[in-house]
mmCIF file of C-alpha atoms in Angstrom:
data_model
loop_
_atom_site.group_PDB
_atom_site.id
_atom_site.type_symbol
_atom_site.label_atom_id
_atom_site.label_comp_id
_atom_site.label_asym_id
_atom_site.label_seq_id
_atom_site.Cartn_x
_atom_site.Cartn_y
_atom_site.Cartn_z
ATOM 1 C CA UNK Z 1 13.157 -69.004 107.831
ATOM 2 C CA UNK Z 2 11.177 -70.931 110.479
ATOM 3 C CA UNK Z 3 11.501 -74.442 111.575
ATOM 4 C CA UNK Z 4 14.848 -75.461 110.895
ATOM 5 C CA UNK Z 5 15.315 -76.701 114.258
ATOM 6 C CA UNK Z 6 11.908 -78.982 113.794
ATOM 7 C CA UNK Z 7 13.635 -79.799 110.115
ATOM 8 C CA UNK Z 8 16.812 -81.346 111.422
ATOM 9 C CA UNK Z 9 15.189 -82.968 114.432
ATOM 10 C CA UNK Z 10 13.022 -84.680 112.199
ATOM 11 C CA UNK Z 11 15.521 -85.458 109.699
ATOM 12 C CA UNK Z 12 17.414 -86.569 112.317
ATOM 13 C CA UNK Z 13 20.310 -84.355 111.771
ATOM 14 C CA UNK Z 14 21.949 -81.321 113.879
ATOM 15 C CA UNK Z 15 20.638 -78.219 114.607
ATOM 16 C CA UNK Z 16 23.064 -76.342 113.069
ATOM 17 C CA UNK Z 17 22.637 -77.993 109.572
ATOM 18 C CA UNK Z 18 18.922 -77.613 109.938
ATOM 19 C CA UNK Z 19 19.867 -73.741 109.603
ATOM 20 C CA UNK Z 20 22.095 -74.010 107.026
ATOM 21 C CA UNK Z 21 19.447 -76.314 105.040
ATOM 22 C CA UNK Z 22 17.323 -72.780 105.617
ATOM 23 C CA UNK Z 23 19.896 -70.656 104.446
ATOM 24 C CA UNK Z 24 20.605 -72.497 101.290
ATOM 25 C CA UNK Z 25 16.148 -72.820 100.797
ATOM 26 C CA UNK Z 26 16.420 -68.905 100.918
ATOM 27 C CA UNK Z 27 18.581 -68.399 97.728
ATOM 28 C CA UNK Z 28 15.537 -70.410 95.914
ATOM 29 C CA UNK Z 29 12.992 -68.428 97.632
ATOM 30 C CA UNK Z 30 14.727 -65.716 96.804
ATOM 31 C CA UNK Z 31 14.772 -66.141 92.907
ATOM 32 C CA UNK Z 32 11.156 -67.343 93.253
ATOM 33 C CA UNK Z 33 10.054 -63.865 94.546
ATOM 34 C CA UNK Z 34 12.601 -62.042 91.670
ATOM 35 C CA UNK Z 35 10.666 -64.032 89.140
ATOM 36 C CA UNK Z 36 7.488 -63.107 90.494
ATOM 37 C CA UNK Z 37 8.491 -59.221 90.307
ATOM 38 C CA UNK Z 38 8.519 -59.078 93.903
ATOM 39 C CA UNK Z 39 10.849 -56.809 94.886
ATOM 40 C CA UNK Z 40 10.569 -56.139 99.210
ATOM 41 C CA UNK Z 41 11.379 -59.587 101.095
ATOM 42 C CA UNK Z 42 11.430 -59.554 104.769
ATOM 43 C CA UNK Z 43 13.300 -62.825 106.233
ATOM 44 C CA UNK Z 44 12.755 -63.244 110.063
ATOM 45 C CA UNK Z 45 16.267 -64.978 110.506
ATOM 46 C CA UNK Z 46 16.765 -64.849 114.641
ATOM 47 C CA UNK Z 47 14.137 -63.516 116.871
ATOM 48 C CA UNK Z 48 15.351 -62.032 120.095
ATOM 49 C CA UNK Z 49 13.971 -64.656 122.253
ATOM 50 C CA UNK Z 50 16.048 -67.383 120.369
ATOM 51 C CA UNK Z 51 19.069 -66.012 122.723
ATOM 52 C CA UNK Z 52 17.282 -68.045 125.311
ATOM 53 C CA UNK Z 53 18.676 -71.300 123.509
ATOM 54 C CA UNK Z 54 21.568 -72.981 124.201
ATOM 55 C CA UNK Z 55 24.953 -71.182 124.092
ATOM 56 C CA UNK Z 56 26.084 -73.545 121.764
ATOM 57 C CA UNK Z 57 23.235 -73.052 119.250
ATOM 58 C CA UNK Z 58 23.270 -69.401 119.569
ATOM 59 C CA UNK Z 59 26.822 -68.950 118.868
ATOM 60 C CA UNK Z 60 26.521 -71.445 116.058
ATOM 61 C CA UNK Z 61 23.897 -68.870 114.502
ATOM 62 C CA UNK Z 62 26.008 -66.039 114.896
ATOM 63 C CA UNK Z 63 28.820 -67.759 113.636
ATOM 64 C CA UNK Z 64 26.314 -69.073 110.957
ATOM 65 C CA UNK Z 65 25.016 -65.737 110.227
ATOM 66 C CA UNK Z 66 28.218 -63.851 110.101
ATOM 67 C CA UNK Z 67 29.737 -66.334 107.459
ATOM 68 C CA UNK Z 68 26.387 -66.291 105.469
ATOM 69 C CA UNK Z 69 26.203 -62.218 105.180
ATOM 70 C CA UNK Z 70 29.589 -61.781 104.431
ATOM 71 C CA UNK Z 71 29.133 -65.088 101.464
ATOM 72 C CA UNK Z 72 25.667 -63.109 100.339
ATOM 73 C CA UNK Z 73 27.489 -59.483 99.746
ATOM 74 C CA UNK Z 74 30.760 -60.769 98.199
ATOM 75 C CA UNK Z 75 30.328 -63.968 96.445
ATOM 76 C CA UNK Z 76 26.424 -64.253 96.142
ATOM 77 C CA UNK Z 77 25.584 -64.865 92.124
ATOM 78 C CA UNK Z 78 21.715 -64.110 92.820
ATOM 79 C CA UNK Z 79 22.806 -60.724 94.798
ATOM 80 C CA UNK Z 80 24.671 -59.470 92.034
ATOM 81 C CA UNK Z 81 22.659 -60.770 89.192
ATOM 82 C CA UNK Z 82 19.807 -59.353 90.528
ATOM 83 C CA UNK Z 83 20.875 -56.327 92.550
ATOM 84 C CA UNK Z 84 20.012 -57.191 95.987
ATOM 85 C CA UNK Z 85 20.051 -54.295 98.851
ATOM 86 C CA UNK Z 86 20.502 -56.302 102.364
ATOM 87 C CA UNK Z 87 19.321 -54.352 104.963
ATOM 88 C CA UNK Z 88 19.808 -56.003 108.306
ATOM 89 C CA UNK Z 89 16.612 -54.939 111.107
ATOM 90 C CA UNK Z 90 16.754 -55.928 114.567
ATOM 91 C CA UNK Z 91 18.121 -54.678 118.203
ATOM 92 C CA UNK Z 92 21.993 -54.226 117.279
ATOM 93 C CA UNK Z 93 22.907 -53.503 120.640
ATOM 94 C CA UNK Z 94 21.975 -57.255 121.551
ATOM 95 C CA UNK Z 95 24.772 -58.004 118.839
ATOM 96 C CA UNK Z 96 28.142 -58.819 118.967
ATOM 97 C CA UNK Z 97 31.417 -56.465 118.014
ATOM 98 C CA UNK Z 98 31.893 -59.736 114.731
ATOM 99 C CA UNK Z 99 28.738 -59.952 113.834
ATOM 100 C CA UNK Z 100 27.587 -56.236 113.711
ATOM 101 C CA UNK Z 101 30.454 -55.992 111.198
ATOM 102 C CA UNK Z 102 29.476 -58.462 109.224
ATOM 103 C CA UNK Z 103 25.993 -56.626 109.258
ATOM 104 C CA UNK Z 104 27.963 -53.762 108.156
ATOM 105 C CA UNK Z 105 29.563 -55.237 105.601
ATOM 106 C CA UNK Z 106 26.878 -56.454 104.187
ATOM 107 C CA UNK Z 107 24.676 -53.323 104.229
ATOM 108 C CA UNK Z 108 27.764 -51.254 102.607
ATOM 109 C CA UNK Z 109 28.661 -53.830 99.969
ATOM 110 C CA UNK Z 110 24.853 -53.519 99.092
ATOM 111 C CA UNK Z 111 23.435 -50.628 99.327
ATOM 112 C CA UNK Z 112 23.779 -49.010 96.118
ATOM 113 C CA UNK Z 113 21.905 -51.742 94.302
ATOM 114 C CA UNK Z 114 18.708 -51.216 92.665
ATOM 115 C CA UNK Z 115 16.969 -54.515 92.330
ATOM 116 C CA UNK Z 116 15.019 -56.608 95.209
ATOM 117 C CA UNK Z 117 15.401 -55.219 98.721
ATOM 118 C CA UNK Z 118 16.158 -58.298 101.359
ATOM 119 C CA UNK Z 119 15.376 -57.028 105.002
ATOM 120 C CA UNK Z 120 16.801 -59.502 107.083
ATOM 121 C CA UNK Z 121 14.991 -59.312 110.727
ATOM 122 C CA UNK Z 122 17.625 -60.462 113.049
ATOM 123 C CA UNK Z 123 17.718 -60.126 116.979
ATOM 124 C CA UNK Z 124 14.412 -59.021 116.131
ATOM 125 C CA UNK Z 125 10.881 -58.846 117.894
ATOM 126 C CA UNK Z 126 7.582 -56.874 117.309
ATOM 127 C CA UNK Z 127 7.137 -55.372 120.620
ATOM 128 C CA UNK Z 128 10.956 -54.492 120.860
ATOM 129 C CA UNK Z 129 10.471 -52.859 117.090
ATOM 130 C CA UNK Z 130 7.219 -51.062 118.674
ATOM 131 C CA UNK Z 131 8.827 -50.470 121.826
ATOM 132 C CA UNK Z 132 11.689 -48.628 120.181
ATOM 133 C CA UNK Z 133 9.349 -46.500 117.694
ATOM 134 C CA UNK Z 134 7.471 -45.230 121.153
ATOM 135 C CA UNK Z 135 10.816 -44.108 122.626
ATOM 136 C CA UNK Z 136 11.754 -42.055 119.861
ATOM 137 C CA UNK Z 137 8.532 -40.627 119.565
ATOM 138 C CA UNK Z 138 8.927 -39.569 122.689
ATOM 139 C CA UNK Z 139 12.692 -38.731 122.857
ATOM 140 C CA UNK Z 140 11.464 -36.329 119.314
ATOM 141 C CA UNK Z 141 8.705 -34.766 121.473
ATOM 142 C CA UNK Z 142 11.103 -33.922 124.621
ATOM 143 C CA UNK Z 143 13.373 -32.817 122.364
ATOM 144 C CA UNK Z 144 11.117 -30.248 120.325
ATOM 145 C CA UNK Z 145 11.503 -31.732 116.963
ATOM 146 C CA UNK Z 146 7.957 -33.178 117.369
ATOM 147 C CA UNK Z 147 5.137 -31.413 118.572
ATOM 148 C CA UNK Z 148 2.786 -33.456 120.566
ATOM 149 C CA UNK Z 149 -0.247 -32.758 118.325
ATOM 150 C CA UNK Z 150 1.414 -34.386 115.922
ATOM 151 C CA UNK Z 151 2.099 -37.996 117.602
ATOM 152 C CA UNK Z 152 0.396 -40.049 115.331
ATOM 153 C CA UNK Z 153 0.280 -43.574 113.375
ATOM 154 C CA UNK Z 154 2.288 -41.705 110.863
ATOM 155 C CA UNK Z 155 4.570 -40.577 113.422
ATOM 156 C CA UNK Z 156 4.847 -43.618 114.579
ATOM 157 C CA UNK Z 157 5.299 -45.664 111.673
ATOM 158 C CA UNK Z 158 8.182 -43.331 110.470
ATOM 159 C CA UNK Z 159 10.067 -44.590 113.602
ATOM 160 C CA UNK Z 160 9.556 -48.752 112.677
ATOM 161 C CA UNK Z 161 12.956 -50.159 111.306
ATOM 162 C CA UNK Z 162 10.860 -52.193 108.646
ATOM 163 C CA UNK Z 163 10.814 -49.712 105.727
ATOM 164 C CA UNK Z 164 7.868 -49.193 103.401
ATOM 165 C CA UNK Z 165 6.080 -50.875 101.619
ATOM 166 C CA UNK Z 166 4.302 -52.372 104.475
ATOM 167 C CA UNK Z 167 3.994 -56.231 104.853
ATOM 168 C CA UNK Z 168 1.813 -58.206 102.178
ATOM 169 C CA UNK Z 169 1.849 -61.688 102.604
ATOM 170 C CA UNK Z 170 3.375 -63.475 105.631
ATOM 171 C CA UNK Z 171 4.621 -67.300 104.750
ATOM 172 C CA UNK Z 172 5.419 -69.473 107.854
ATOM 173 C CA UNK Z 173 7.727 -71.826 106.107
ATOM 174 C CA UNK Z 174 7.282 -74.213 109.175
ATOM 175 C CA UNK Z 175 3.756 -74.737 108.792
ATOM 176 C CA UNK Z 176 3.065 -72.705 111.580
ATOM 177 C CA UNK Z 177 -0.216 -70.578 111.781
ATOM 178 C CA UNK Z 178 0.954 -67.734 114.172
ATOM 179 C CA UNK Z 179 2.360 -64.139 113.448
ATOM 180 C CA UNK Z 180 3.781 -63.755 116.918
ATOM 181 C CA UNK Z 181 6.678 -61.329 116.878
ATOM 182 C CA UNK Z 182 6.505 -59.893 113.393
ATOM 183 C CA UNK Z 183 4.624 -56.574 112.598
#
């Protein structure tokens, strides 16, 4: 989900609809990848840095992505038709009391399903998901339930938010050749 500000500039539109154009392009992407047999999709939804926008755009995204969660794990046809999991990854502390219930919600409504598994990387950054995994890593080895001669990428990788399988393919949808801020 990446250009949707470019999209409604250059459709001359607002901001705001530019992200709900990319919500609604998700539920086809979405049914694209369940066709396909894919069945781990990782959506980078709000980066952490986007909270350097304008108040009014970022609270329009929240307000966006609460409504749009909440939609997704009661009313969503393609959710329960094909037994979407939402899993929500990002720094939750940078989160509001509204939204993280909404994140909540969403998680608990899904998370006995079976079928596709849609992480949803919001308030999210690499080097804050890597940051993190080192802190716990090293809160474990102060803590004595990891010994130091154990610290490895293993170690490490057991502390990322973004669950196996590990990332495939990475699609820019803005056209975009960069992976900045995604592991």
């Amino acid at each position: 989900m990446d250009g949707n500000r470019r999209f409604a500039r250059k459709s001359n539109m607002a901001t705001v609809r530019g992200h709900v154009s990319g919500f609604f392009r998700l539920a086809s992407v979405l049914e694209w990848c369940n066709d396909l047999g894919i069945r781990h999709v990782s959506v980078f939804a709000f980066a952490i840095n986007n909270f350097n926008r304008s108040e009014e755009e970022v609270s329009a995204l929240m307000e966006l992505a609460k409504d749009k969660l909440r939609e997704l794990a009661e009313k969503s046809e393609l959710v329960r038709k094909h037994g979407v999991r939402i899993r929500v990854i990002g720094n939750r502390q940078l989160l509001g009391a509204d939204v993280l219930e909404a994140v909540d919600f969403a998680e608990q409504q899904t998370r006995d399903n079976r079928g596709m598994t849609l992480n949803i990387c919001f308030a999210y950054s690499a080097t804050d998901e890597i940051t993190s995994a080192i802190r716990r890593v090293v809160e474990d080895a102060e803590n004595g339930k990891l010994e130091i001669s154990d610290i490895d990428e293993k170690a490490l990788e057991s502390r990322l938010q973004i669950p196996e399988p590990g990332l495939d393919i990475l699609v820019r949808t803005s056209g975009q050749i960069r992976t900045d801020n995604f592991t």
